[in-house]
mmCIF file of C-alpha atoms in Angstrom:
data_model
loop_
_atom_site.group_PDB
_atom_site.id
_atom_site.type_symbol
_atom_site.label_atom_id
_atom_site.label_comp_id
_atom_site.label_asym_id
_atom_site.label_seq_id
_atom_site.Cartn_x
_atom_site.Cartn_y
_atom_site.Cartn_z
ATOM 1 C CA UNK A 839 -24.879 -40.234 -37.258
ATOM 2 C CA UNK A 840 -21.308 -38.987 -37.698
ATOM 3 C CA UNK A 841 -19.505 -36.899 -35.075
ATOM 4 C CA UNK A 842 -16.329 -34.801 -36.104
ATOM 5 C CA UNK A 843 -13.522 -33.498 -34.340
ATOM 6 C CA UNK A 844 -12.776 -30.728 -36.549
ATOM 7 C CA UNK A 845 -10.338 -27.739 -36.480
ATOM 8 C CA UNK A 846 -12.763 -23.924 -37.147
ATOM 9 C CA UNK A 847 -11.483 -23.949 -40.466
ATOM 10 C CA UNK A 848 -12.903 -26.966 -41.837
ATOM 11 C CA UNK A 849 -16.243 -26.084 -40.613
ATOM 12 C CA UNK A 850 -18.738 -24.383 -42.920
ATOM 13 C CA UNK A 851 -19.759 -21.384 -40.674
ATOM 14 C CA UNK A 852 -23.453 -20.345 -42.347
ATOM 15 C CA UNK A 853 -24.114 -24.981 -41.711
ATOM 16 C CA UNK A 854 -24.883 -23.673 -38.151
ATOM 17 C CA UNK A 855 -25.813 -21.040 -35.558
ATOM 18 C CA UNK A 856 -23.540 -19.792 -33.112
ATOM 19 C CA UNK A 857 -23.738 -20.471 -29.689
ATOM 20 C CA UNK A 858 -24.686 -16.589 -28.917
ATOM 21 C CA UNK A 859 -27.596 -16.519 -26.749
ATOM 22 C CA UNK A 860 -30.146 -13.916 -26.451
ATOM 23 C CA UNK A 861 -33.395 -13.904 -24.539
ATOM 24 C CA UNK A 862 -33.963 -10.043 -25.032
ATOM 25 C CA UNK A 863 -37.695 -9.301 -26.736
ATOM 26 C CA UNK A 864 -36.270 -5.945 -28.437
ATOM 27 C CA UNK A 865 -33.840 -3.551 -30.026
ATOM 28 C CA UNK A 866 -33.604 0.078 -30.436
ATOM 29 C CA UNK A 867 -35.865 -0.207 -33.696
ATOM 30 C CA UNK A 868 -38.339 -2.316 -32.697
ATOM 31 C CA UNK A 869 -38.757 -1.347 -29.118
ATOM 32 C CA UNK A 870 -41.440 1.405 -29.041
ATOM 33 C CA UNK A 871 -43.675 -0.138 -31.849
ATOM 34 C CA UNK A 872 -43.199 -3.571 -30.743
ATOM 35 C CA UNK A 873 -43.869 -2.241 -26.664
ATOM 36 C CA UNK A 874 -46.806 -0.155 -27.891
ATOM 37 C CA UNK A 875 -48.087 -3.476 -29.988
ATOM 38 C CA UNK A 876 -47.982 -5.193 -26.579
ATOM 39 C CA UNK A 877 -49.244 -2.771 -24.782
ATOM 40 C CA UNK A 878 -52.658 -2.699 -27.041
ATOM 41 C CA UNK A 879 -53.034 -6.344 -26.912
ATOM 42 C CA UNK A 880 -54.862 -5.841 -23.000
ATOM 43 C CA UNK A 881 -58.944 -4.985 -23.751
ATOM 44 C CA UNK A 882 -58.342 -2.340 -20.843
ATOM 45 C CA UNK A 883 -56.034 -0.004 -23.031
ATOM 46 C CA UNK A 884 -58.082 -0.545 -26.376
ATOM 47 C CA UNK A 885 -60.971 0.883 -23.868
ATOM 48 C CA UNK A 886 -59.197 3.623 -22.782
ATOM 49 C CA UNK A 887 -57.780 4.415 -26.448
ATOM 50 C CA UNK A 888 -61.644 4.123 -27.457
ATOM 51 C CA UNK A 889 -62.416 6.279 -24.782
ATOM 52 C CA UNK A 890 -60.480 9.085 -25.601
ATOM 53 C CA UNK A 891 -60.682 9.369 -29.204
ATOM 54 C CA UNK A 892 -64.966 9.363 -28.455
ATOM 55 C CA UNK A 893 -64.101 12.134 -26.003
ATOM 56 C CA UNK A 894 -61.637 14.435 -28.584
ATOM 57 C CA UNK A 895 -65.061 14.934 -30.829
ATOM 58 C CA UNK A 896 -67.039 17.806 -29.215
ATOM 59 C CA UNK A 897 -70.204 16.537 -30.694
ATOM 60 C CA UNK A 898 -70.273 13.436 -28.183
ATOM 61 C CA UNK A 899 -68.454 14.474 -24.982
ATOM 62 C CA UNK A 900 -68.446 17.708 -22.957
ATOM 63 C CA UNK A 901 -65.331 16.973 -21.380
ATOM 64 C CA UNK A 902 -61.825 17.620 -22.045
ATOM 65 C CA UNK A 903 -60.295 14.922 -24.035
ATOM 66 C CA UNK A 904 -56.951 15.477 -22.325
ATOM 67 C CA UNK A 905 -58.999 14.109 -19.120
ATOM 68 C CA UNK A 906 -58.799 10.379 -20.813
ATOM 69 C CA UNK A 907 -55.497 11.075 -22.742
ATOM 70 C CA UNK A 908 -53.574 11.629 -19.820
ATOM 71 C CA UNK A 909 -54.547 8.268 -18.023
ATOM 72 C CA UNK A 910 -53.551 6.207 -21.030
ATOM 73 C CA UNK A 911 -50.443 7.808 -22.054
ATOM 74 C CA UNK A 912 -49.535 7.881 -18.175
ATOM 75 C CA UNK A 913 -50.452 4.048 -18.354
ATOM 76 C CA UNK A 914 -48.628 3.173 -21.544
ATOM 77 C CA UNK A 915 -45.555 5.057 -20.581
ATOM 78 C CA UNK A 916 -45.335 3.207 -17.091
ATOM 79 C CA UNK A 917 -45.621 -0.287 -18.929
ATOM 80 C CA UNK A 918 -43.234 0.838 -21.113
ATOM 81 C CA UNK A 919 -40.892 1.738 -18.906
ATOM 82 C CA UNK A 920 -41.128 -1.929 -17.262
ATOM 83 C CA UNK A 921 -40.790 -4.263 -20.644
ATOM 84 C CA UNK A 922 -37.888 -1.654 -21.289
ATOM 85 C CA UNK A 923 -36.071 -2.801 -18.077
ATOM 86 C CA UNK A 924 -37.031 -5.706 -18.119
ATOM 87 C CA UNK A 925 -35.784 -6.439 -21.301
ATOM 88 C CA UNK A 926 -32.434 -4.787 -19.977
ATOM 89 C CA UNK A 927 -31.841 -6.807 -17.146
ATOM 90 C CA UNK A 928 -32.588 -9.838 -19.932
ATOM 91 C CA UNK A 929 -29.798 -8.315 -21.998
ATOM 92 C CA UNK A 930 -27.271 -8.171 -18.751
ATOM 93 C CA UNK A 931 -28.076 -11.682 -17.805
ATOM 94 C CA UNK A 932 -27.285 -12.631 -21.966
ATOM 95 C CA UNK A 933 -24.504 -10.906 -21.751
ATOM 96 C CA UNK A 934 -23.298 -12.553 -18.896
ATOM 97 C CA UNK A 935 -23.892 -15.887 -19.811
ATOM 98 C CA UNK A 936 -22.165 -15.254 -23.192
ATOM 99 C CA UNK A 937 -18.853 -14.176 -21.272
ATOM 100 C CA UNK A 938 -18.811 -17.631 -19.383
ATOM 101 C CA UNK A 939 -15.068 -18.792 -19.308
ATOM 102 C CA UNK A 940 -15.416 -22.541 -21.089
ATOM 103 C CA UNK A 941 -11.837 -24.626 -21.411
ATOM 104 C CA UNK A 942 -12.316 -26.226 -25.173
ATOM 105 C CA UNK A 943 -9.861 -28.894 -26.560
ATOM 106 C CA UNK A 944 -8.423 -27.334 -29.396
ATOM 107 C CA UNK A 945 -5.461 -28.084 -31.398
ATOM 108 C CA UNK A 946 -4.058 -30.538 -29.095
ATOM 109 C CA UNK A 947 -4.301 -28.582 -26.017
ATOM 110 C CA UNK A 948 -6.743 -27.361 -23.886
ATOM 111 C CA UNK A 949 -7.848 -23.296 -24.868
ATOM 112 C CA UNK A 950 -10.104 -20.911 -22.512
ATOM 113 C CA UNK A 951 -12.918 -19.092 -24.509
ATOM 114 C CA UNK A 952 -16.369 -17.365 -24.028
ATOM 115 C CA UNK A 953 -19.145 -19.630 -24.120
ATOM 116 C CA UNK A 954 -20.434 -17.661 -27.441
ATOM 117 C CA UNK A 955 -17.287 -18.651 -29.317
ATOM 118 C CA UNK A 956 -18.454 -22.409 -29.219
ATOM 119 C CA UNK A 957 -18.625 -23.817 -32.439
ATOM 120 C CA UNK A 958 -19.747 -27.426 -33.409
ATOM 121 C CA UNK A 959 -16.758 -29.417 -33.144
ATOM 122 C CA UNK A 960 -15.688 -27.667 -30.124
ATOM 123 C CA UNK A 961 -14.890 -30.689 -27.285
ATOM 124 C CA UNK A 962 -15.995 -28.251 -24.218
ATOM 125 C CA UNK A 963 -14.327 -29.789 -20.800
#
């Protein structure tokens, strides 16, 4: 195996990933279906969902259907709520760890930089 020393330049940049890192699960796009995917993957809310679409025919139920609507949504919303900060705080601590000061050798001297700005040929001290 051959290890280089090499100046940014002389590195191909799409040869290899960056040393961003990101833990988060979602973005603005992909956070409500994704969440709501989740969120249906527990038997308890595919019960509930079942639940209330049996109750919304009058033919079946006599009750309301908002009476096993408003549980679910109430439910869904909470959980939600919690992979939404959750996923925040993720993004914080990413964001954080991305901003590390790193000392690199770099064109004969010694350089501070953001731990995401690594690239492969970097000599990190």
């Amino acid at each position: 195996r051959t290890i280089r020393v090499a100046s940014h330049e002389e590195i191909v940049p799409s040869k290899f990933e960056g040393n961003y890192i990101s833990t988060t699960k979602y973005n603005a796009f992909t956070f409500f279906p994704l969440s709501l995917f989740e969120q249906f993957k527990r038997i308890a809310n595919i019960y509930f969902l079942i639940t209330a679409i049996l109750q919304s025919v009058p033919e079946i139920s006599p009750l309301h259907p908002f009476s096993a609507i408003a549980p679910l949504i109430f439910v869904l919303a909470v959980s939600m709520i919690r992979e939404g900060f959750e996923d925040y705080l993720r993004y914080r601590s990413d964001k954080e760890i991305n901003a590390t000061p790193t000392t690199v050798y770099w064109e004969s001297s010694f350089k501070q930089t953001r731990a995401d700005q690594i690239v492969v040929g970097d000599l990190v001290y």
